[in-house]
Every structure is written in C-alpha cells, then in structure tokens.
Amino acid sequence: MTNRLVEAKSLYLRKHAENPIDWWPWSEEALATAREKNLPIFLSIGYSSCHWCTVMEGEAFSDLTIAEYMNANFLPIKVDREERPDIDSIYMQALQMMSGQGGWPLNVFLSPDDLVPFYAGTYFPLEPRYGRPGFLQVLQAIRRYYDTEKADLQQRKAVMVEALLTSAVLQDGKADDVAENELLRQGWETCTAILTPNQTGNSFPMIPYGELVLRLNRLNFSSRYDGAQVVTQRGLDLALGGIYDCVGGGFHRYTVDPTWTVPHFEKMLYDNGQIVEYLANLWSAGVEEPAFERAIAKTVQWLKREMTAPEGYFYAAQDADSFINSTAAEPEEGAFYVWSYRELEQLLTPEELTELQQQFTVSPEGNFEGQNVLQRRHPGQLSDKLEIALEKLFIARYGVNAESLDTFPPARNNQEAKTTNWPGRIPSVTDTKMIVAWNSLMISGLARAAGVFQQPSYLEIAAKAANFILVHQFVDGRFHRLNYDKQPHVLAQSEDYAFFIKALLDLHQASLGMGNVSSPAFWLEKAIALQDEFNEYLWSVELGGYCNAASDASQDLIVRERSYADNATPSANGVAIANLVRLTLLTDNLHYLDLAEQGLKAFKSIMGRAPQACPSLFTALDWYRNSTLIRSNTEQIHALIPKYLPTVVFSTVSNLPENSIGLVCQGLKCLAPAESVEHLWQQVQQSQSRG
C-alpha cells in the first residue's frame, strides 16, 4: 500500500511512499484540508542523504500504531528541503528559536489556520531513548495541548510570529556608525578565529569562511591570528583528511572528529564545487601544494564519472550508506569507501602496504568500526608506487581501472543498488535531480580551476552544465530551480539566481583567458538577462536585499525571509551583492551599484552584531570597497587569470591608448595607462590592497 508520495518527483519524498502514514506533499490542497478539518499540521522536512531522516523513516514513520494515531489526529506533510529551501528556512528558524539548536529531520507542528509553528524538534525515536520521549508520546501530548490549552497556544503563536517578523526585518541600528574597513577587520578576525583548529567536535569544510579569510589576508590586519597559516591548514585538512576520497575522488560532507579522520560519508555536489574553487584559489595565492592539484583533478574525474548526466548537468548527492552485498537487509555507512586490513593485505604487495601505512592512517585495528578510512599523514607528491596501490583499490571498488571507466551509472534507489550486477562493490544511491544552485557552485569551481591550472577540459564540463540550465530551466519566461529527467520543477529561489549569475560571470572571466573554448560575451549577456529577472521578482523594495522566494510564489509562507547567513552553502544575498558589483564593472550600469549599496545597508546591522553568521556579506563588502577592473588584451589577461586577484574583473579591449598594455580602474576612477607588464602589475597589486 502506498500513499500520495508515490507520485512525487523527489527521491526523498518517494522514500516515504510506502509508509503507513498518510503523507501529503506541501500543496494548497493539503493546507486547505487541514483548515477544513481543523487538524494540526505535522510538517516533516529532510533530504535524501540525511542519515537520521532515513532512520526515522524506518522506525517511527513505518510504525502502524503511530501511523494510526497520526492519520486520525494530524495532517502529515512531507517536504524535501532541497526542493523548498524557503519553507525549510522559516521553520528551521522557528526550531532554533524554540530550542537553541537545529538539524534534520526537522519536525514541526503548525496551527492549520495560519501555519504558525507551536512546537518543533528533530529526531524522535520510536520508543523513549537517548533522553528523548517516544514519538507516540510526543504526538499524544501535542494533540492534547492543541485541544485543551487554546489561550496558551495563541500566546505562544503570537510570540513566535513576532520573533520571525523581527528576524526577517533585521534593522536594529547597530553597526551603522562602524567604518567599513573596521567592519571588514572584524569579519576577518571572527572568521579566522572560527577556522583556527580546535580539539573538539565535528570538522566541516566551512568554505565561505575560508574564502573570506583568504581574500582579506592581503589587507594585513593586525591580529593574534595567522590568517595565512589558517587558510593553508584548512586546505591541507581537506586535501589530506579522511573527508577526501583519495581512491575515487570527491569530498565527503564532514568528519565526525576534530582530526579530519572519519567522515560522514555522503558526498554533496555543493561541497565539492566550493572546495574545488577554494583549493584552486589557495594554489593561485601561492600555496602550490601538490595534494591540492591532485584533489581537484581526481574530484573532476569523479564528477565526470559518477555525477554528470548524459545531458551535461550534475547530480545532487550520493548517500553515505551502501549495501555490503545484494542480500543485506540494510545498507551500512561508509561500506563503499572503507577497507579492512585483511582486504589491503590481499590487494597490495607487502611493499605497497608498507608504504601505504607510512603515508596513510592504516592499521590492523582500523580507525572506523574495525575498518580503515584512508587519511594522509603528510603533504607533498605521492610516489608512483602509492598511486599504483591506490589504483588497485579503485579496481577493487569499481571493478575496472580508472582509465577504462568513463561513466559509472548511478544507483537511483536501494532496489536498483541491490539488483544491478555491479563489477565491484555495490555503490551508494545517487540522488539524480538537478538543482540549479548546486550546479552553479560546481560550475564556478570548475571555471576557477580551469583558469588557475589552464585546463580547458574543466571549462568545457562547466560550460555544458551551464548550457543545459540555460536551455531547460526556463518555462514561460521564468527561471526554475529543479530538473527531474528533463522536466523543470519549482520556481527558482534566491540562491538559484545568485549562484547561477555568479557561475555565468565566472565562465565569462575564465573564457577570456582560455582562447576559443567558449564565447565570453555569451555568458555576460545571459548573466545580465537573469539579473533583470532576479531584480523584478525577488528584490525587496521596502527593506533592500533579495527575498528567498519570488513575490508571486510566497503566498504560502508566513514571512518573506532574506537569506543572509552562510550555512553549508554561501548566503544568497552575499553572493548576489558581489555579483552586482561585478556587473557594474563589466557594464558601466550604475543601477547595479545602487542596488549593491542598498543591499549592504540592509544587512550592515547583522554584520556588526553577528559577523560569524555572514562571511559572504563581508566578501560582498570587499568587492564593493575594493573592486578593480582591468581592461587589456587577451595576452595580458591570459597571464593574469591564474593569479589570485579576489576583487578583479577583466575586460578585453582592442583600442587601448597608444604605447599602453592595459587600464586599471579602481571602482569609479581609472589610473594612468600602464605601459609595461611591470607597471600594470604594480597598479593591480596596489588596487587590491586599498582596504
């Protein structure tokens, strides 16, 4: 017996299609039914590769007693946060206000008449354990409260609405009198402190923080922190740590320890795009660590092999869990990636195993449930012998060598994973939906790596993905966020616009220095057109900045939020404001600069009050204060593109002043024409450190 979710396009929703709970997708019909029957809404939000979402699906959501009570007393709605980040953001904010923490699965109880949350939590076990009540107890208590405590319910809802509206408006006057340079210093110092290694907790990539510290190191702020050391160490932790799959390429989500050893094994497209861009920027800034170049190259190979659709776009994610064999009842975390010591003894020569143990954290007892996650002990170039050993492990995992494996088809669900005759191990399930925002982060990473390492093939992959989006994601003149099997779905949100405009501008810049791989003018033209649509439907005229959802797609939201906080991905407004500055330089249209100024003003209070929340807004402020346009010929741009110039955009011109090789413009003023390479470089460096 299946429920309504069997018709859903989302892999996450379909995973719940056989639950006895009578799930609804988020829709006007569901909301109207809840209002008509006066049923409190149980809203459950998650995503396909979320471990505890999967656990709860198999426990509480599959229990007949819970389903019977739920169906009689609530209107249960399932939402994929990757489809509707606007809904997720509002109710995650509510959970954090109620409990001081967040996470997924996000389970929220809403009043049906106004969709205001009055109770929320994350994982609820089937029976009481881990210091948490059993889920049936929770449901019974919530329903009893809803029926008998009407006055308290109304008061609780009023407090929540006021808190959400106050949070959405943001403006409290703080930091308005702080000088912009001092604000930049505060942002840099705060983010440097956050990235400084500690000895407790999980280890996340946190790329927006690393990018901000890297770019602002050039301003030489006085501090007790060593910014250069911090960003280099973050790169080493990523490229050497267990978070990186040194056999197959690609980065896992995070590690569950402070030593970057044991990852949570899911691979998310958005992490990989950001990390590729960060490592390329580190290299271009002078940290030419061979492990960075290897990690980028192997990650691009993984992307092409496992995460690229025949049409050219990129898949969303790969699960952490996979089956040991086709008869296993449940998948196991990390099974596709880890190695027993006995396996290593069987696959490698004694000499190879000895060197592997010298260079990686390999031991008979292992470092993860008796298995070994491969974490490098030292930076530098791997020896030929080690590369051969890692290739043997690749063959053991995939069944063939890397050179012969152009495409490794995805397992789209557990049934497909278990029934396909794989030549090696059974892979994790891949979520094959196309998300514009995440594709855009990968396109940007590829474009930057193409320019830094002069790899036209990287740019070709990026351009193909971008072209798919341009051809397939517009319906009746409106941009759409998702694509399922060539079918666009859900109107685009602020992160889709912001990240894709950035990707188009990054393609424009990389193309200027890469010859005839693609037309720079084409990418700029598309960026301008999409920015117009972004401004029309998502710009907040009253408050400044961009709302999360379009003005004509927000009727079912209790507030219209404007994303300013960086999480696993950058904030939409931070990226969008930086885009506006870049567009100003490339088009001479000062309306973009006016919008950038209004956006920064709108968020200045939060930048002063909570700099730890919004590194991307500080990146935007750096662009606003220190933007530099270099007009030159293709030869000079080709030479400058690989360098780390974080607030520079390039433009090719054919009519330079006589005896000059380039023009450097700082914001709205231009310097004297540069008459030599040395003079041009001197002007560029001076422009980057204005502060």
PDB file of C-alpha atoms in Angstrom, residues 423-556:
ATOM      1  CA  PRO A 423      31.511  -5.331 -11.272  1.00  0.00           C
ATOM      2  CA  GLY A 424      32.896  -4.226  -7.890  1.00  0.00           C
ATOM      3  CA  ARG A 425      31.259  -3.050  -4.694  1.00  0.00           C
ATOM      4  CA  ILE A 426      27.603  -2.000  -4.516  1.00  0.00           C
ATOM      5  CA  PRO A 427      27.603   1.810  -4.667  1.00  0.00           C
ATOM      6  CA  SER A 428      25.622   4.270  -2.590  1.00  0.00           C
ATOM      7  CA  VAL A 429      22.362   5.580  -4.009  1.00  0.00           C
ATOM      8  CA  THR A 430      22.730   8.763  -6.075  1.00  0.00           C
ATOM      9  CA  ASP A 431      20.107  11.491  -5.975  1.00  0.00           C
ATOM     10  CA  THR A 432      19.976  12.363  -9.667  1.00  0.00           C
ATOM     11  CA  LYS A 433      17.919  15.541  -9.509  1.00  0.00           C
ATOM     12  CA  MET A 434      19.443  18.708 -10.918  1.00  0.00           C
ATOM     13  CA  ILE A 435      19.486  21.682  -8.530  1.00  0.00           C
ATOM     14  CA  VAL A 436      20.449  24.958 -10.185  1.00  0.00           C
ATOM     15  CA  ALA A 437      22.130  26.459  -7.109  1.00  0.00           C
ATOM     16  CA  TRP A 438      24.326  23.417  -6.516  1.00  0.00           C
ATOM     17  CA  ASN A 439      25.195  23.009 -10.196  1.00  0.00           C
ATOM     18  CA  SER A 440      26.202  26.657 -10.164  1.00  0.00           C
ATOM     19  CA  LEU A 441      28.653  26.168  -7.284  1.00  0.00           C
ATOM     20  CA  MET A 442      30.280  23.340  -9.239  1.00  0.00           C
ATOM     21  CA  ILE A 443      30.381  25.409 -12.436  1.00  0.00           C
ATOM     22  CA  SER A 444      32.143  28.199 -10.534  1.00  0.00           C
ATOM     23  CA  GLY A 445      34.650  25.762  -9.058  1.00  0.00           C
ATOM     24  CA  LEU A 446      35.412  24.274 -12.458  1.00  0.00           C
ATOM     25  CA  ALA A 447      35.741  27.702 -14.073  1.00  0.00           C
ATOM     26  CA  ARG A 448      38.222  28.869 -11.451  1.00  0.00           C
ATOM     27  CA  ALA A 449      40.248  25.649 -11.584  1.00  0.00           C
ATOM     28  CA  ALA A 450      40.288  25.893 -15.396  1.00  0.00           C
ATOM     29  CA  GLY A 451      41.829  29.360 -15.208  1.00  0.00           C
ATOM     30  CA  VAL A 452      44.330  28.575 -12.449  1.00  0.00           C
ATOM     31  CA  PHE A 453      45.595  25.308 -13.906  1.00  0.00           C
ATOM     32  CA  GLN A 454      44.974  26.224 -17.556  1.00  0.00           C
ATOM     33  CA  GLN A 455      42.739  23.197 -18.086  1.00  0.00           C
ATOM     34  CA  PRO A 456      40.314  23.791 -20.978  1.00  0.00           C
ATOM     35  CA  SER A 457      38.595  20.460 -20.259  1.00  0.00           C
ATOM     36  CA  TYR A 458      37.365  21.786 -16.901  1.00  0.00           C
ATOM     37  CA  LEU A 459      35.825  24.767 -18.639  1.00  0.00           C
ATOM     38  CA  GLU A 460      34.149  22.545 -21.218  1.00  0.00           C
ATOM     39  CA  ILE A 461      32.440  20.491 -18.479  1.00  0.00           C
ATOM     40  CA  ALA A 462      31.288  23.667 -16.750  1.00  0.00           C
ATOM     41  CA  ALA A 463      30.002  25.219 -19.982  1.00  0.00           C
ATOM     42  CA  LYS A 464      27.986  22.119 -20.860  1.00  0.00           C
ATOM     43  CA  ALA A 465      26.232  22.169 -17.464  1.00  0.00           C
ATOM     44  CA  ALA A 466      25.532  25.889 -17.776  1.00  0.00           C
ATOM     45  CA  ASN A 467      24.097  25.453 -21.254  1.00  0.00           C
ATOM     46  CA  PHE A 468      21.745  22.736 -20.013  1.00  0.00           C
ATOM     47  CA  ILE A 469      20.393  25.151 -17.403  1.00  0.00           C
ATOM     48  CA  LEU A 470      20.014  27.960 -19.930  1.00  0.00           C
ATOM     49  CA  VAL A 471      18.122  25.715 -22.367  1.00  0.00           C
ATOM     50  CA  HIS A 472      15.943  23.705 -19.969  1.00  0.00           C
ATOM     51  CA  GLN A 473      15.233  25.762 -16.835  1.00  0.00           C
ATOM     52  CA  PHE A 474      13.020  28.493 -18.242  1.00  0.00           C
ATOM     53  CA  VAL A 475       9.270  27.951 -18.521  1.00  0.00           C
ATOM     54  CA  ASP A 476       7.093  30.794 -19.839  1.00  0.00           C
ATOM     55  CA  GLY A 477       9.988  33.167 -19.315  1.00  0.00           C
ATOM     56  CA  ARG A 478      10.550  32.202 -15.660  1.00  0.00           C
ATOM     57  CA  PHE A 479      13.633  30.537 -14.180  1.00  0.00           C
ATOM     58  CA  HIS A 480      13.149  27.170 -12.411  1.00  0.00           C
ATOM     59  CA  ARG A 481      15.172  25.568  -9.624  1.00  0.00           C
ATOM     60  CA  LEU A 482      14.998  21.800 -10.243  1.00  0.00           C
ATOM     61  CA  ASN A 483      15.043  19.339 -13.089  1.00  0.00           C
ATOM     62  CA  TYR A 484      13.843  15.748 -12.892  1.00  0.00           C
ATOM     63  CA  ASP A 485      14.521  13.742 -16.048  1.00  0.00           C
ATOM     64  CA  LYS A 486      14.468  16.815 -18.322  1.00  0.00           C
ATOM     65  CA  GLN A 487      11.371  18.266 -16.620  1.00  0.00           C
ATOM     66  CA  PRO A 488      11.850  21.644 -14.874  1.00  0.00           C
ATOM     67  CA  HIS A 489      10.185  21.946 -11.476  1.00  0.00           C
ATOM     68  CA  VAL A 490       9.644  24.641  -8.796  1.00  0.00           C
ATOM     69  CA  LEU A 491      10.290  28.337  -9.444  1.00  0.00           C
ATOM     70  CA  ALA A 492      13.867  29.401  -8.767  1.00  0.00           C
ATOM     71  CA  GLN A 493      14.773  30.812  -5.369  1.00  0.00           C
ATOM     72  CA  SER A 494      17.288  33.476  -4.440  1.00  0.00           C
ATOM     73  CA  GLU A 495      20.229  31.075  -4.190  1.00  0.00           C
ATOM     74  CA  ASP A 496      19.493  29.718  -7.674  1.00  0.00           C
ATOM     75  CA  TYR A 497      19.573  33.190  -9.196  1.00  0.00           C
ATOM     76  CA  ALA A 498      22.576  34.411  -7.200  1.00  0.00           C
ATOM     77  CA  PHE A 499      24.760  31.330  -7.642  1.00  0.00           C
ATOM     78  CA  PHE A 500      23.961  30.892 -11.330  1.00  0.00           C
ATOM     79  CA  ILE A 501      24.633  34.551 -12.124  1.00  0.00           C
ATOM     80  CA  LYS A 502      27.975  34.151 -10.328  1.00  0.00           C
ATOM     81  CA  ALA A 503      28.647  30.992 -12.352  1.00  0.00           C
ATOM     82  CA  LEU A 504      27.900  32.817 -15.600  1.00  0.00           C
ATOM     83  CA  LEU A 505      30.246  35.648 -14.613  1.00  0.00           C
ATOM     84  CA  ASP A 506      32.919  33.107 -13.643  1.00  0.00           C
ATOM     85  CA  LEU A 507      32.538  31.426 -17.036  1.00  0.00           C
ATOM     86  CA  HIS A 508      32.833  34.834 -18.685  1.00  0.00           C
ATOM     87  CA  GLN A 509      36.071  35.559 -16.848  1.00  0.00           C
ATOM     88  CA  ALA A 510      37.619  32.116 -17.387  1.00  0.00           C
ATOM     89  CA  SER A 511      36.703  32.222 -21.083  1.00  0.00           C
ATOM     90  CA  LEU A 512      38.612  35.477 -21.550  1.00  0.00           C
ATOM     91  CA  GLY A 513      41.828  33.679 -20.700  1.00  0.00           C
ATOM     92  CA  MET A 514      41.173  30.346 -22.401  1.00  0.00           C
ATOM     93  CA  GLY A 515      41.080  31.139 -26.106  1.00  0.00           C
ATOM     94  CA  ASN A 516      38.171  29.731 -28.105  1.00  0.00           C
ATOM     95  CA  VAL A 517      36.669  27.312 -25.582  1.00  0.00           C
ATOM     96  CA  SER A 518      33.515  29.427 -25.274  1.00  0.00           C
ATOM     97  CA  SER A 519      32.302  32.942 -26.020  1.00  0.00           C
ATOM     98  CA  PRO A 520      32.796  35.355 -23.109  1.00  0.00           C
ATOM     99  CA  ALA A 521      30.153  37.759 -24.443  1.00  0.00           C
ATOM    100  CA  PHE A 522      27.516  34.992 -24.422  1.00  0.00           C
ATOM    101  CA  TRP A 523      27.939  34.322 -20.703  1.00  0.00           C
ATOM    102  CA  LEU A 524      27.815  38.010 -19.798  1.00  0.00           C
ATOM    103  CA  GLU A 525      24.675  38.560 -21.872  1.00  0.00           C
ATOM    104  CA  LYS A 526      22.908  35.692 -20.069  1.00  0.00           C
ATOM    105  CA  ALA A 527      24.026  36.966 -16.654  1.00  0.00           C
ATOM    106  CA  ILE A 528      22.577  40.412 -17.361  1.00  0.00           C
ATOM    107  CA  ALA A 529      19.247  38.972 -18.521  1.00  0.00           C
ATOM    108  CA  LEU A 530      18.914  36.726 -15.477  1.00  0.00           C
ATOM    109  CA  GLN A 531      19.844  39.581 -13.131  1.00  0.00           C
ATOM    110  CA  ASP A 532      16.911  41.562 -14.569  1.00  0.00           C
ATOM    111  CA  GLU A 533      14.508  38.733 -13.696  1.00  0.00           C
ATOM    112  CA  PHE A 534      16.088  38.365 -10.233  1.00  0.00           C
ATOM    113  CA  ASN A 535      15.577  42.079  -9.570  1.00  0.00           C
ATOM    114  CA  GLU A 536      11.983  42.034 -10.775  1.00  0.00           C
ATOM    115  CA  TYR A 537      10.685  39.132  -8.707  1.00  0.00           C
ATOM    116  CA  LEU A 538      12.892  38.853  -5.602  1.00  0.00           C
ATOM    117  CA  TRP A 539      14.303  42.306  -4.751  1.00  0.00           C
ATOM    118  CA  SER A 540      12.781  43.754  -1.572  1.00  0.00           C
ATOM    119  CA  VAL A 541      11.916  47.361  -2.393  1.00  0.00           C
ATOM    120  CA  GLU A 542      10.926  48.034   1.231  1.00  0.00           C
ATOM    121  CA  LEU A 543      13.943  46.541   3.005  1.00  0.00           C
ATOM    122  CA  GLY A 544      16.706  46.067   0.424  1.00  0.00           C
ATOM    123  CA  GLY A 545      18.302  42.768  -0.457  1.00  0.00           C
ATOM    124  CA  TYR A 546      16.724  39.728  -2.099  1.00  0.00           C
ATOM    125  CA  CYS A 547      13.891  37.635  -0.663  1.00  0.00           C
ATOM    126  CA  ASN A 548      14.272  33.871  -0.639  1.00  0.00           C
ATOM    127  CA  ALA A 549      11.273  33.279  -2.895  1.00  0.00           C
ATOM    128  CA  ALA A 550       9.653  35.220  -5.725  1.00  0.00           C
ATOM    129  CA  SER A 551       6.927  37.749  -4.983  1.00  0.00           C
ATOM    130  CA  ASP A 552       4.355  35.616  -6.819  1.00  0.00           C
ATOM    131  CA  ALA A 553       5.433  32.355  -5.136  1.00  0.00           C
ATOM    132  CA  SER A 554       5.275  33.344  -1.459  1.00  0.00           C
ATOM    133  CA  GLN A 555       1.565  33.136  -0.703  1.00  0.00           C
ATOM    134  CA  ASP A 556       2.002  30.018   1.467  1.00  0.00           C
TER     135      ASP A 556
END
